[in-house]
Every structure is written in C-alpha cells, then in structure tokens.
Coordinates of C-alpha atoms and ligand atoms in Angstrom, one line a residue:
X1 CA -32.9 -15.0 -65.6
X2 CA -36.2 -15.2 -64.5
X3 CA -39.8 -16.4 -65.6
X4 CA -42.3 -13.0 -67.5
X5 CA -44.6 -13.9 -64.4
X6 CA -41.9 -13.4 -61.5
X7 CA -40.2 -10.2 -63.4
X8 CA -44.2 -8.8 -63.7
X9 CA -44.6 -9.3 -59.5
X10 CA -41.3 -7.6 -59.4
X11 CA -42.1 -4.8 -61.2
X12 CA -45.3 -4.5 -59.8
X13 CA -43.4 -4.7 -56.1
X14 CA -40.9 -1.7 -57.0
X15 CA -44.6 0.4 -58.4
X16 CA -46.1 -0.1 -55.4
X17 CA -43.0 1.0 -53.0
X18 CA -45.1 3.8 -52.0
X19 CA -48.2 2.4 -51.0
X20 CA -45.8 -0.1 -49.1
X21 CA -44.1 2.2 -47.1
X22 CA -47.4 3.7 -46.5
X23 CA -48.8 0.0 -45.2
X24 CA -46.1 0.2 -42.5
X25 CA -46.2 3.8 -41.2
X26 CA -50.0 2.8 -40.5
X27 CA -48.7 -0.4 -38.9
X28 CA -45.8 1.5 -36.5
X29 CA -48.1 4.2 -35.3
X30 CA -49.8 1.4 -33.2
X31 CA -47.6 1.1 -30.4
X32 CA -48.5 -3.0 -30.2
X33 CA -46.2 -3.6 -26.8
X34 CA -47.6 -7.0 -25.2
X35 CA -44.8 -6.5 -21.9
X36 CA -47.3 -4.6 -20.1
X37 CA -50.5 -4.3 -19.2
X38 CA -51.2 -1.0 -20.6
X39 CA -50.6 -1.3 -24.0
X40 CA -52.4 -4.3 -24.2
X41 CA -55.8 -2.6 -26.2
X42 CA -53.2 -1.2 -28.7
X43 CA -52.3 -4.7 -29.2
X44 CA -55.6 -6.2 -29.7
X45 CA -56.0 -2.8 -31.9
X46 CA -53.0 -3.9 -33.8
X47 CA -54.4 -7.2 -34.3
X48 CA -57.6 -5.6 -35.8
X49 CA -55.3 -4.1 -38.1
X50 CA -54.5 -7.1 -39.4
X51 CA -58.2 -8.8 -39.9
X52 CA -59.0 -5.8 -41.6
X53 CA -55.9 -5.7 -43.9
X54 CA -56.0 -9.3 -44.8
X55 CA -60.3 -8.8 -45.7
X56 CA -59.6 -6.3 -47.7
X57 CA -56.4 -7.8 -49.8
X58 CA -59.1 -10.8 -50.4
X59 CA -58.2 -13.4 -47.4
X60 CA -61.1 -15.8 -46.0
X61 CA -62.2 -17.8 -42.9
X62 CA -60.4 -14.4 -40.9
X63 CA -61.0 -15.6 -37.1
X64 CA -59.5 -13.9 -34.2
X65 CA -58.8 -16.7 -31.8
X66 CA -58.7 -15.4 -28.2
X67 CA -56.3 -17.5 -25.7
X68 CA -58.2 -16.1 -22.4
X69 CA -56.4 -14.3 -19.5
X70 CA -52.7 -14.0 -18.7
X71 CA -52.0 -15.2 -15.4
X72 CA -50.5 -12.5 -13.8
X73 CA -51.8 -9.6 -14.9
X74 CA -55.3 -10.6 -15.1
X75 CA -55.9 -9.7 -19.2
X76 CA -57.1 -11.2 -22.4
X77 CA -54.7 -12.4 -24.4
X78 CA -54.3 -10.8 -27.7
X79 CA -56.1 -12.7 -30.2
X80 CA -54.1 -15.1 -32.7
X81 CA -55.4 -14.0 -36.0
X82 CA -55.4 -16.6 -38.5
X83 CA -56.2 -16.2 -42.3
X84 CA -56.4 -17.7 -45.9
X85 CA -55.2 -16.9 -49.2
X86 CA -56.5 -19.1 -51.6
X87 CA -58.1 -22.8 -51.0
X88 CA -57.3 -25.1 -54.0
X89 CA -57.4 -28.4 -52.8
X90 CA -54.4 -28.8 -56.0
X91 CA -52.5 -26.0 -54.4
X92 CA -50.0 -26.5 -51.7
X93 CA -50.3 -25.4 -48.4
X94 CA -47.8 -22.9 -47.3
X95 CA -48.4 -21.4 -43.3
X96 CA -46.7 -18.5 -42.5
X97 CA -46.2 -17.1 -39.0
X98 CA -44.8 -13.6 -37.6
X99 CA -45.8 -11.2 -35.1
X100 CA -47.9 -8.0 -34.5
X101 CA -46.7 -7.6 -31.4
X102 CA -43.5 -5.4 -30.5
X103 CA -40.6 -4.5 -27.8
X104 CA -41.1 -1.6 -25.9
X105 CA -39.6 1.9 -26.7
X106 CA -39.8 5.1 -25.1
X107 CA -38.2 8.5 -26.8
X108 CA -36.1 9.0 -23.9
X109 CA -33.9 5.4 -24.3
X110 CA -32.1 7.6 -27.0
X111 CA -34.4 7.4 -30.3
X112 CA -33.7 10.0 -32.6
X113 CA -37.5 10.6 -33.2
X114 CA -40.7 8.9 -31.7
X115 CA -40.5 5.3 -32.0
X116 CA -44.5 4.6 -33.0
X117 CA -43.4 7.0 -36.1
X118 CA -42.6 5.5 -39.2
X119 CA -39.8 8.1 -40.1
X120 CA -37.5 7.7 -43.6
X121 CA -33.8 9.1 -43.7
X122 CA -32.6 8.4 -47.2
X123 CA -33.0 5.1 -48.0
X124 CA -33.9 4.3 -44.3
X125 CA -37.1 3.5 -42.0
X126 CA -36.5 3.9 -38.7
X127 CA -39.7 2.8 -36.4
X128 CA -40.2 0.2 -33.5
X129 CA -41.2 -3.1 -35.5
X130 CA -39.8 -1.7 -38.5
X131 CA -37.5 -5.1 -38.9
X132 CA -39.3 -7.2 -35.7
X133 CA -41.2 -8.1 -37.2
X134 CA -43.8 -5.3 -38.9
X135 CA -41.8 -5.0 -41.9
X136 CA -41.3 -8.8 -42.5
X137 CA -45.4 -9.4 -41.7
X138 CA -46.7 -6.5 -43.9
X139 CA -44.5 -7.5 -46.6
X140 CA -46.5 -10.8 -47.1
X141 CA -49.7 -8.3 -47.4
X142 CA -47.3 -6.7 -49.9
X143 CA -47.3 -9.5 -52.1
X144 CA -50.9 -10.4 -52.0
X145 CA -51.4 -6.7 -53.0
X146 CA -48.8 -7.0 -55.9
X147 CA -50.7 -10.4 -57.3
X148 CA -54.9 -8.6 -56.7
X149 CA -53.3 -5.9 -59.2
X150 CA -51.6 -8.1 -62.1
X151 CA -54.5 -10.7 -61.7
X152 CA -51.9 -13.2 -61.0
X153 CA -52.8 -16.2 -59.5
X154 CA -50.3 -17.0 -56.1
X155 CA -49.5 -21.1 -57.4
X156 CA -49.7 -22.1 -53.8
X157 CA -52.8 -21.7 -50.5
X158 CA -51.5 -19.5 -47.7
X159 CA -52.6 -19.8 -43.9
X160 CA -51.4 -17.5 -42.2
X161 CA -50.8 -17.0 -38.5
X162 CA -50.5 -13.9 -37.1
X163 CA -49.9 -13.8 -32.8
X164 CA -49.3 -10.6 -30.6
X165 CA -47.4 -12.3 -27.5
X166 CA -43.8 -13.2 -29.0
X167 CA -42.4 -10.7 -27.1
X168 CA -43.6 -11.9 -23.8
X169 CA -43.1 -15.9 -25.1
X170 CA -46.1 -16.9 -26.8
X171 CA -48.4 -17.5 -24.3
X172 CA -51.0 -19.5 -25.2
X173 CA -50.0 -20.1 -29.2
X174 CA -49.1 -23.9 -28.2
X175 CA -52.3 -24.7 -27.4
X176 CA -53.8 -23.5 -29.9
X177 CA -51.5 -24.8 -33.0
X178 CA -51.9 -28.8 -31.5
X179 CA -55.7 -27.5 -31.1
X180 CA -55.9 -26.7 -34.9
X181 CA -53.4 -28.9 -36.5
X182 CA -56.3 -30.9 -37.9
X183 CA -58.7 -28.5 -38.0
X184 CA -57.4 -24.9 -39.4
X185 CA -54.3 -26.0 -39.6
X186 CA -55.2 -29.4 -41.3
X187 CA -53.0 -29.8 -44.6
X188 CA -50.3 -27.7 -44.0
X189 CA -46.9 -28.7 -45.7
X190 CA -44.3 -26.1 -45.5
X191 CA -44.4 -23.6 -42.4
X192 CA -42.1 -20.1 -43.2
X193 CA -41.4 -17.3 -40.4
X194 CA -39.7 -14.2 -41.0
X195 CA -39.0 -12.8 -38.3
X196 CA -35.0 -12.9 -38.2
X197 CA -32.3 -10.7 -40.1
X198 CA -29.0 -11.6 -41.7
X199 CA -26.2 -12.1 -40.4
X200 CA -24.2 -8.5 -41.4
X201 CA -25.4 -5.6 -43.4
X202 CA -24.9 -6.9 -47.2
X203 CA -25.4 -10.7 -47.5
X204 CA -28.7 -12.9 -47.7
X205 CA -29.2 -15.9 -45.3
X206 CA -31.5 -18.4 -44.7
X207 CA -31.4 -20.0 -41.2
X208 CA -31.9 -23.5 -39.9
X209 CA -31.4 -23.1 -36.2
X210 CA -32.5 -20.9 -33.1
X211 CA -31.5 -21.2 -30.1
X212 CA -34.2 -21.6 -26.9
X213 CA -34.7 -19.6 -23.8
X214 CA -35.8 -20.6 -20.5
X215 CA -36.1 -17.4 -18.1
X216 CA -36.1 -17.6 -14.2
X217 CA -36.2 -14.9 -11.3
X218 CA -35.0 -14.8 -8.0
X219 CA -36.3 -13.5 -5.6
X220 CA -34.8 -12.3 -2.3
X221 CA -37.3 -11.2 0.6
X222 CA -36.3 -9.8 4.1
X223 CA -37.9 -6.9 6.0
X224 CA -41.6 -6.6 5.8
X225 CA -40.8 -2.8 4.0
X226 CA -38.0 -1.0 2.8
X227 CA -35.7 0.5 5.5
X228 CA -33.6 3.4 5.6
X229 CA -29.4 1.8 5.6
X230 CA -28.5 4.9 8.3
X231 CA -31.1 2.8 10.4
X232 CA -30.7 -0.7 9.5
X233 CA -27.8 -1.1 7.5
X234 CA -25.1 -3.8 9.2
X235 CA -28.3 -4.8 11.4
X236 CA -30.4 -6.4 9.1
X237 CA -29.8 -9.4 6.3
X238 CA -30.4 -7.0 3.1
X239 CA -32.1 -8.6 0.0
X240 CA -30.0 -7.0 -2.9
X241 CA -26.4 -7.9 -0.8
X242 CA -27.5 -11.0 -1.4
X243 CA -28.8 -11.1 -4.9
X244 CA -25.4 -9.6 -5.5
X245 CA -23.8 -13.1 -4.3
X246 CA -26.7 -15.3 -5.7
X247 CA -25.9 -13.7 -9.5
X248 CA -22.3 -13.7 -9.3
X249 CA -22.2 -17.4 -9.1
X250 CA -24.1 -17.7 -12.5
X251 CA -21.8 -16.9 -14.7
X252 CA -18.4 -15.6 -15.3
X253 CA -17.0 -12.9 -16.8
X254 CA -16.5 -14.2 -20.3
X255 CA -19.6 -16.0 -20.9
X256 CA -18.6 -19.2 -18.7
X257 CA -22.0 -20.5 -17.2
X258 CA -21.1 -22.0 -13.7
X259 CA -24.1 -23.7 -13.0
X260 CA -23.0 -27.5 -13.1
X261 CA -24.4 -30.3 -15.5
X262 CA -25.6 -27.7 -18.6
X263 CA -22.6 -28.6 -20.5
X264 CA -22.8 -32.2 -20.2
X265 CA -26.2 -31.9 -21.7
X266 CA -24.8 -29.3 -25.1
X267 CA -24.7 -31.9 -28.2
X268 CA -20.8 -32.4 -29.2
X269 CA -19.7 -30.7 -31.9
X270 CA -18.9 -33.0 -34.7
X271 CA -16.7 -32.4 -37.8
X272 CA -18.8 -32.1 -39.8
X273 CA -20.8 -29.4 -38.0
X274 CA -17.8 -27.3 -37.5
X275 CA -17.0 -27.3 -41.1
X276 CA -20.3 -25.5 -41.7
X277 CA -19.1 -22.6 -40.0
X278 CA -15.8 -22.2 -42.6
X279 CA -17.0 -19.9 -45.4
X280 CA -20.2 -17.9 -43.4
X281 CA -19.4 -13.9 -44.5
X282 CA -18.7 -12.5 -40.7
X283 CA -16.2 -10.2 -39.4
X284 CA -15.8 -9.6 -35.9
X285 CA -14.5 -6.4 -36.6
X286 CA -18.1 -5.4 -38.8
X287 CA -20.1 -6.7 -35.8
X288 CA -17.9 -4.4 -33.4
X289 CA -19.2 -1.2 -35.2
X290 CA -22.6 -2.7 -35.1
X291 CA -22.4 -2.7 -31.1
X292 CA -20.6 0.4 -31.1
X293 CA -17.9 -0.9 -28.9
X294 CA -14.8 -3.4 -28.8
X295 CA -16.1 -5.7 -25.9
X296 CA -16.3 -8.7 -27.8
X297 CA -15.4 -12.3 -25.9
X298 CA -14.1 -14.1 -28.8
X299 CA -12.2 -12.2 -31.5
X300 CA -12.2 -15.2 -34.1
X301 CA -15.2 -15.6 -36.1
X302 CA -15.8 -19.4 -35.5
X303 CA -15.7 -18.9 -31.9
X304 CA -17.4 -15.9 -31.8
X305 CA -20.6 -17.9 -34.3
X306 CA -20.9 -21.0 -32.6
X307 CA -20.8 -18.9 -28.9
X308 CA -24.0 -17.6 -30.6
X309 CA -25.5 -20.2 -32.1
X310 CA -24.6 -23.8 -30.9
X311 CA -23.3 -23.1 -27.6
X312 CA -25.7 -21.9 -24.3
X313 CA -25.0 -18.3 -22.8
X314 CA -26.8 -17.1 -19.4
X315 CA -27.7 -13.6 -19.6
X316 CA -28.4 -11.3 -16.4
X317 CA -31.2 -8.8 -17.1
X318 CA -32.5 -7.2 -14.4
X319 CA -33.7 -6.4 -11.0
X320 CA -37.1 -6.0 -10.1
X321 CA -37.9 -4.0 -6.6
X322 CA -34.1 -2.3 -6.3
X323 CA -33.6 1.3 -6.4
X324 CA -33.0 2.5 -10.3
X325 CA -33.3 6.0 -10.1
X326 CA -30.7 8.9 -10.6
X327 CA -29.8 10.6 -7.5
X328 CA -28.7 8.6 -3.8
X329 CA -31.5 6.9 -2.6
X330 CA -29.9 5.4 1.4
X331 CA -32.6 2.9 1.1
X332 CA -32.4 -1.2 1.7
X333 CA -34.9 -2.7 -0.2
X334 CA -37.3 -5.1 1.2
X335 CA -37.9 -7.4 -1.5
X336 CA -35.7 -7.9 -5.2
X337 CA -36.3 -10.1 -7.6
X338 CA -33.5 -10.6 -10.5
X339 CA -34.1 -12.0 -13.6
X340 CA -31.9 -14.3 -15.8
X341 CA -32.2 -16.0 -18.8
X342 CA -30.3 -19.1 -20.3
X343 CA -30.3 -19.3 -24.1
X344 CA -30.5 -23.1 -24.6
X345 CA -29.5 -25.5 -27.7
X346 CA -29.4 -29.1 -28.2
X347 CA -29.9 -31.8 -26.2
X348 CA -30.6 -29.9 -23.2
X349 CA -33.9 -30.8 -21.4
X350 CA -35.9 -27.9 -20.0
X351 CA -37.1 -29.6 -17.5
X352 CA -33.7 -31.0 -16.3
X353 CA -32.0 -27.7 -16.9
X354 CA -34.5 -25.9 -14.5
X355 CA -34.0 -29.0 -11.6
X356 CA -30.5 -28.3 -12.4
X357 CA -30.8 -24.2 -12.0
X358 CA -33.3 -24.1 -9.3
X359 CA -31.5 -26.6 -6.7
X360 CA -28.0 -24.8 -7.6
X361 CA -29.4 -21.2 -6.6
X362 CA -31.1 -22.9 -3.4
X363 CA -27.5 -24.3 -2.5
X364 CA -25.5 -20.6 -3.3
X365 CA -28.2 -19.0 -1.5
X366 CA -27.9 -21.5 1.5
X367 CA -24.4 -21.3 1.8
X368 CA -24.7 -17.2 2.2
X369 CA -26.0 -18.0 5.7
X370 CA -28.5 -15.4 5.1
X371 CA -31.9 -15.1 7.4
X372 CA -34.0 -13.9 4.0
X373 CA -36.3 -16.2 1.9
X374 CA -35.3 -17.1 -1.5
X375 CA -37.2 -18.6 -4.6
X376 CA -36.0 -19.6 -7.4
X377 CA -38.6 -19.8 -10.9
X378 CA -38.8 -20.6 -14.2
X379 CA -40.9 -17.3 -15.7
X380 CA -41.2 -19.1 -19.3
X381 CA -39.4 -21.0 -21.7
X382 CA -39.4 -22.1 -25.3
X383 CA -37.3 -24.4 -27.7
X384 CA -34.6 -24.4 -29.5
X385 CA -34.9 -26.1 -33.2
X386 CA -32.0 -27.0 -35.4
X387 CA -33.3 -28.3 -39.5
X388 CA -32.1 -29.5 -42.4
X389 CA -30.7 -26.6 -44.0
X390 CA -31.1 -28.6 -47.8
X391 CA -34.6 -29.6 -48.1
X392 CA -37.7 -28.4 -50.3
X393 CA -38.4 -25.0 -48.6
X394 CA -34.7 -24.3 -48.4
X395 CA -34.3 -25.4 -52.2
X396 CA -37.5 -22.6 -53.3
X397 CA -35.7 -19.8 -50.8
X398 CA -32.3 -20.2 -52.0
X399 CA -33.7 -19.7 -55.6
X400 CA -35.5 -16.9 -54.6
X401 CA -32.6 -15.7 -52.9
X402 CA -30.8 -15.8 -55.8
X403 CA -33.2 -14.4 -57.9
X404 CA -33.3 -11.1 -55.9
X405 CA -30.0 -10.7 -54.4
X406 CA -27.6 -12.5 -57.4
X407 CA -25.5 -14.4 -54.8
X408 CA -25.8 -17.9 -53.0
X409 CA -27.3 -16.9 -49.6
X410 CA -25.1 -18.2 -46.2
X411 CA -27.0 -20.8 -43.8
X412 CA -27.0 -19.8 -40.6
X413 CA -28.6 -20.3 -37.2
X414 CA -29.9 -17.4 -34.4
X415 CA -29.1 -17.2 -31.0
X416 CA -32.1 -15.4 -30.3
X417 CA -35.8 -17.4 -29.9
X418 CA -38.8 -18.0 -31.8
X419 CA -40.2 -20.1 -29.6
X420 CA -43.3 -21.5 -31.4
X421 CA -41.0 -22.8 -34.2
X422 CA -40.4 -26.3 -32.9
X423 CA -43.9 -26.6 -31.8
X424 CA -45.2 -25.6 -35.3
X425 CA -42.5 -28.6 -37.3
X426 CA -43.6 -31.4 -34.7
X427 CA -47.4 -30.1 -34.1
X428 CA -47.8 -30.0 -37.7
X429 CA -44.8 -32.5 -38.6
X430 CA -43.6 -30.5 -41.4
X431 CA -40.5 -28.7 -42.1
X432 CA -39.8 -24.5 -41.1
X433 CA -37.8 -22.5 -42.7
X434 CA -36.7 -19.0 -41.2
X435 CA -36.4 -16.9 -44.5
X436 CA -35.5 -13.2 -43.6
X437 CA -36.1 -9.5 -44.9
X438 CA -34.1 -7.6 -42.5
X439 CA -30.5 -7.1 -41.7
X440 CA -28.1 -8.0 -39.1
X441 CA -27.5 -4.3 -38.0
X442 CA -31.1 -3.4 -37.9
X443 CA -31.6 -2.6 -34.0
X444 CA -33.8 -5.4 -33.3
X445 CA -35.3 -4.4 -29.4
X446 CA -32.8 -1.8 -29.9
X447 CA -33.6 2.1 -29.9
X448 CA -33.6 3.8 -33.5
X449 CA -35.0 0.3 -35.0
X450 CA -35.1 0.5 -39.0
X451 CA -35.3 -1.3 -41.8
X452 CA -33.8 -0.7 -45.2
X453 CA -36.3 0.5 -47.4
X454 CA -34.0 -2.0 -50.1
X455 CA -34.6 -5.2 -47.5
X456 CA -38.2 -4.5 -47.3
X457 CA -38.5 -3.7 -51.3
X458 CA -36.3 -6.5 -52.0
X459 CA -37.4 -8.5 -49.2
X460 CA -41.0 -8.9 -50.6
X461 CA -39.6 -9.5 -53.9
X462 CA -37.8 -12.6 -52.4
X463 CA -40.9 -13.8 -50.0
X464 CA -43.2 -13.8 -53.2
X465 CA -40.3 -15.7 -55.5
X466 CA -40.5 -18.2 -52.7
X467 CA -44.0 -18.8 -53.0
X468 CA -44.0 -19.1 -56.5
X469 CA -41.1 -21.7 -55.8
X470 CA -42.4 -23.5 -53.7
X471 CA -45.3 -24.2 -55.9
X472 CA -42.6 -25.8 -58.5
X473 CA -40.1 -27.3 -55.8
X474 CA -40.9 -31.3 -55.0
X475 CA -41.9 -32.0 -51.4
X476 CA -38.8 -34.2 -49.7
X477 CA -40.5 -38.1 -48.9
Ligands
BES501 N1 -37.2 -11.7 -33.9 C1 -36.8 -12.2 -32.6 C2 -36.1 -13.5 -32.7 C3 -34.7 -13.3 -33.1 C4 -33.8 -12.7 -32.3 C5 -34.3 -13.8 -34.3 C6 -32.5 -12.5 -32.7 C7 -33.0 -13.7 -34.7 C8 -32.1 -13.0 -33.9 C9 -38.0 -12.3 -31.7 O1 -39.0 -11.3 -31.9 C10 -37.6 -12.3 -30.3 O2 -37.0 -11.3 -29.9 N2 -37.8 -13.3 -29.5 C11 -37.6 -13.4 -28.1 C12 -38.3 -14.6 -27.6 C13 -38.4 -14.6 -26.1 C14 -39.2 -13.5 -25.5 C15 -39.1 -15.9 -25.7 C16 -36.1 -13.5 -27.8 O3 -35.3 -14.1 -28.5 O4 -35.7 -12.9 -26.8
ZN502 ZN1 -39.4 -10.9 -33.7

C-alpha cells in the first residue's frame, strides 16, 4: 500500500498521460544529433528547449553553461543546462543527470516512419530518443508538472544537469562538474541518471555498474591520392590491405581480445560476485529475438551476463576514407582510418591500456613490412564505475520500484557507458544510482527506437516515488 500523497501523484501522472506524450513529440521533432557538425544548432535548439521547459514548470538559477569549441570541428559546444527545483536548505539535495542529445537516424537505415516523429502504434512510441534518453529526461519534467498541479510539495531540492554531448563522450562535462562541485553543485548528496533500460522486456532493474570505453583509430596512409587498382594494384603498398591485417589481430572471432596485458589488469571474479549473477531474470533465447538472429557467443546466461558486464569486449566499428558505396568502385584508397573501441571494467588503467594498445598495433603494423605510415590514437574515453548496489538511493528506488511495478527489481550492471558517472560519485563524493524507465528491447541507437508508453507512464510514477523516498530514506555514514 501506499501513502494518500504518493497514490494522488500517481493519479495525477496517469491524468496527465496526454499532455506527456505531447512533452515528448515536441522533444523528438528536434533532431538533437551532437556526431556531426551539422546538427549541432538543433542541439543547442534542443537545449533551449529545456531552459524554457524547466522556467516554465517553476525551476530557478536556469544557466546554460557553454564548454567552448570542440577541437576538431571547430564548434561551440552545446551548452550544459543546469537547473533547480526547490532550495530548502532542510531539504535534501538530489542531482539528476541525462541527455538532450541523441544518436543519429536517417529514414533510409530501415525506420518505419521518420525518426524526429514522435509516432504511437498501440501502446508504443517509436521516435529517436524516445528511450535514450528523451523519454527518461522529460519524465522528470513530468513529475514537476504532476506536483505544480496537486500543490504538492516535492520533500527533497533537485539540481538538475542536463548535457547535449553523451553521444560523442561528454566533452567538456568534467570540467565543468569539478568546476561546480562547490559552487552549483555545492551540497549535493544523492546523484540519479536514467539513461539505461532493463534488462528484458517485463522486469524492473536498478543498476550498479557500467562498463567504460576508450575508443582509438588507425590510421593507414600511402599514396598522396586514391589510385585506380587496374593501375596500381600489386605495385603499390595499399592502406586498407593493411588495415585488414592491423584489425584482424584485435580480436577473435568469439570475443577473445588478443591484445596482451588487458586481462591481467580485469579484477578476478570472486565468489561472491559470481553468486550475484544466479537469480537475474535473462534468457538467452529472449535476447536472441531481441537481435533478431541466433549469433550469440555464449548460450548460458551467466556467461553470456558477465561477457557484458564484468568482462572487456573490443568492438570494430568502422572505416573512415574506404569505399562504402553500392556498385564496384576499382579504386585503392589513399588514406583509411578504422575505428575501434574497448569496453573497459575494473581495474584496468586507461592510461596503461592505451600504452598497451598503441605499442601493440605499432608492432602488428611493423611486422606487415609495409612502406605506409601508421598511427595509432586514443579518440576519447570514459570510466567504468561499479557501486554498492544496497545503499540509501538503492533502498528509496527499490521501494519505488516496488511501489509501481509489485515485484523486487533485479540489480544489474550495463555494458554500455555513461561516462560522466564516476566523475560525478568522486567529484561530488556521493553515491549514483542508475534507476531506469525504458526497457531492454527498446532499440537504443537502434532504428525504429520506442518506448513503451507503460515504461514512460509507469516510469515517471517510479522516478517521483523515488524522490519522495529519498526524502524519508537515512543517508548511509
Ligand atoms: N544510454 C546509453 C548508455 C547505455 C548503453 C546504458 C547501453 C545501458 C546500456 C548512452 O547514451 C550511450 O550510448 N553511451 C555511449 C557513450 C560513449 C559514446 C562514450 C556508449 O555507451 O556507447
Ligand atoms: Zn543515453
């Protein structure tokens, strides 16, 4: 059972469904993509958005902080935009994070209607951002909404910070959270993102762990232009034939990283920890539809968790400069540059594991015996963090959890990134929780993204129980 005051804010939540739905259509149709250049004004748009939103659901001390240029392409950053809800020096201080920012998506990848249009089939919103993370944002606006119209006074202050370059690694947020954290930030004591889903399509989680990412490129340079292979092929040292070698030699087939020393550095798997993994809900088999294919490496659940959440994986994503196009191009290009990522976990050092990655690619490369130049980089990176899945935060979500969804939720890590997470716990020295709306099949980066229009309904239901929660809950010593 819960308190007349929670049952009123979820009452008031499933009234205001409409005018909900409505918040996020306005939110999709700005096509926020912070990968390129030009998109970047629908960003900064998108982050107007927001100011204006928060002013008008009764925020104060809005500011958009700008971060300056990104190197690179040469523009302004997409301002942070921070806000608060409330400032009762009585009150505690919760910060919430997500952002405005989203993947890109074109029609053509294979959406089943434009991406920037918030479009419902039955019970479902389909929409880029719709789960990653518009839906989860806009449902905090939700809740402030839902407490202006029943009077109700929120028991705890809310910061919130909003950033538009998640999608592209956060440039320029860690500077400004150990900038703030006595100033704006001063006070804080619980930090909660949303901006993760569960596990499969039917049971809550809260999560306690992401992995990290450090991504690199290689880049391979020869002849001064492209060349035509009737020409020059067998008479020239070609780029991509040797980006061919360089990238077989990262990884194996099934997962296997080959670069030597990253193991060493993975934490050992204790007992304990393993045990954790015994009673999560997951089927392999559920996960299969969900990727529409049977190509999975490990076909046991315990294997197939911890490969995404404790252990590292090295993905291949790209090639930059090669011929893409339909059609037969004979062409040997001049210059490629491939790009790789290494999902990292604990205790590896990102600054050992890039000595380690950069002088392993140097040797493959040197043992080719090619003429060409190669260079190995790190692009960006960002942490993993691992908490304590029991403490105060995790006591007010789990009852909140409860509240909405009538079961115990599972704890479970990501193997995707957030990389600001870590910075935000030590920066701030408090604890994050990761508390999500969406659900494991939701198409995150995917095409035909959606969200549930029961996650986001219920979803706001459970972010606002939280708050009121964490309000009751005692801070851990
Ligand atoms: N919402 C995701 C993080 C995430 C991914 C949580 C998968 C849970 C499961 C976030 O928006 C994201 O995609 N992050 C990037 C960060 C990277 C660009 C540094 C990622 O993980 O690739
Ligand atoms: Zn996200």
């Amino acid at each position: 059972m819960v308190s007349a005051e929670i049952q009123q804010l979820f009452n008031k939540i499933d009234e205001l469904k409409p005018q909900f739905i409505a918040r996020l259509a306005e939110a999709v149709a700005i096509p926020s993509v912070s990968a390129d250049a030009e998109h970047r004004p629908e960003v900064v748009r998108m982050g107007k958005w927001l100011e204006k939103e928060l002013g008008e659901l009764g925020c104060t001390d809005i500011q958009l902080k700008p971060l300056g240029i990104e190197e690179g392409l040469n523009i302004e950053l997409p301002p942070i935009v921070l806000a608060r809800y409330g400032a009762d020096p009585k009150k505690k201080n919760v910060l919430i994070y997500g952002h405005y920012d989203v993947q890109p998506a074109l029609k053509e990848d294979g959406w089943n209607s434009d991406p920037f249009t918030l479009v419902q089939k039955g019970d479902i919103l389909y929409g880029r951002g719709a789960t990653d993370d518009k839906g989860p944002v806009i449902d905090w606006l939700n809740i402030l909404q839902a407490h202006n119209e029943l009077k109700l006074e929120l028991p705890v202050n809310i910061t919130f910070c909003f950033e538009g370059m998640e999608e592209s690694g956060s440039i320029g947020l860690d500077g400004l959270i150990k900038a703030e954290a006595e100033k704006y930030f001063k006070g804080v004591d619980a930090v909660c993102i949303s901006d993760n889903y569960w596990l499969g399509d039917s049971h809550p989680v809260l999560t306690y762990g992401v992995r990290g990412v450090s991504y690199y490129t290689i880049t391979i340079e020869g002849p001064a232009a492209d060349l035509h292979s009737g020409l020059f092929g067998g008479v020239v040292h070609e780029p991509m034939i040797d980006l061919s070698h360089v990238f077989s030699k990262l990884v194996d087939p099934k997962g296997k990283i080959l670069i030597p020393g990253i193991s060493d550095m993975v934490a050992p798997l204790t007992a304990e920890e393993d045990a954790r993994y015994d009673n999560i809900k997951f089927d392999v088999e559920g996960f299969e539809k969900n990727i529409g294919s049977k190509t999975v490496i490990h076909e046991e659940v315990k294997p197939a968790l911890q490969a995404r959440w404790r252990y590292p994986s090295l993905s291949i994503h790209g090639v930059e400069g090669a011929f893409y196009s339909s059609g037969a191009k004979t062409v040997i290009p001049a210059k490629v540059s491939g790009k790789f990522s290494i999902r990292t976990v604990p205790n590896i050092e990102p600054r050992k594991l890039d000595e380690l990655v950069i002088s392993y690619v140097d040797k493959v490369f040197s043992q080719l015996g090619s003429k060409n130049k190669c260079t190995c980089e790190l692009l960006h990176d960002g942490d993993y963090w691992v908490s304590d899945p029991n403490n105060w935060s995790f006591r007010a979500a789990r009852r909140a959890t409860k509240d909405v969804w009538g079961v115990e939720p599972d704890l479970t890590r990501e193997g995707g990134s957030i990389p600001i997470t870590l910075t935000f716990q030590n920066a701030l020295n408090t604890s994050v929780i990761l508390l999500p709306v969406g659900r494991g099949d939701d198409g995150a980066h995917s095409t035909n993204e959606k969200i549930d229009i029961s996650n986001y309904i219920e979803g706001a239901k459970t972010l606002g129980a939280y708050l009121h929660y964490m309000a009751e809950e005692e801070k851990d010593a």
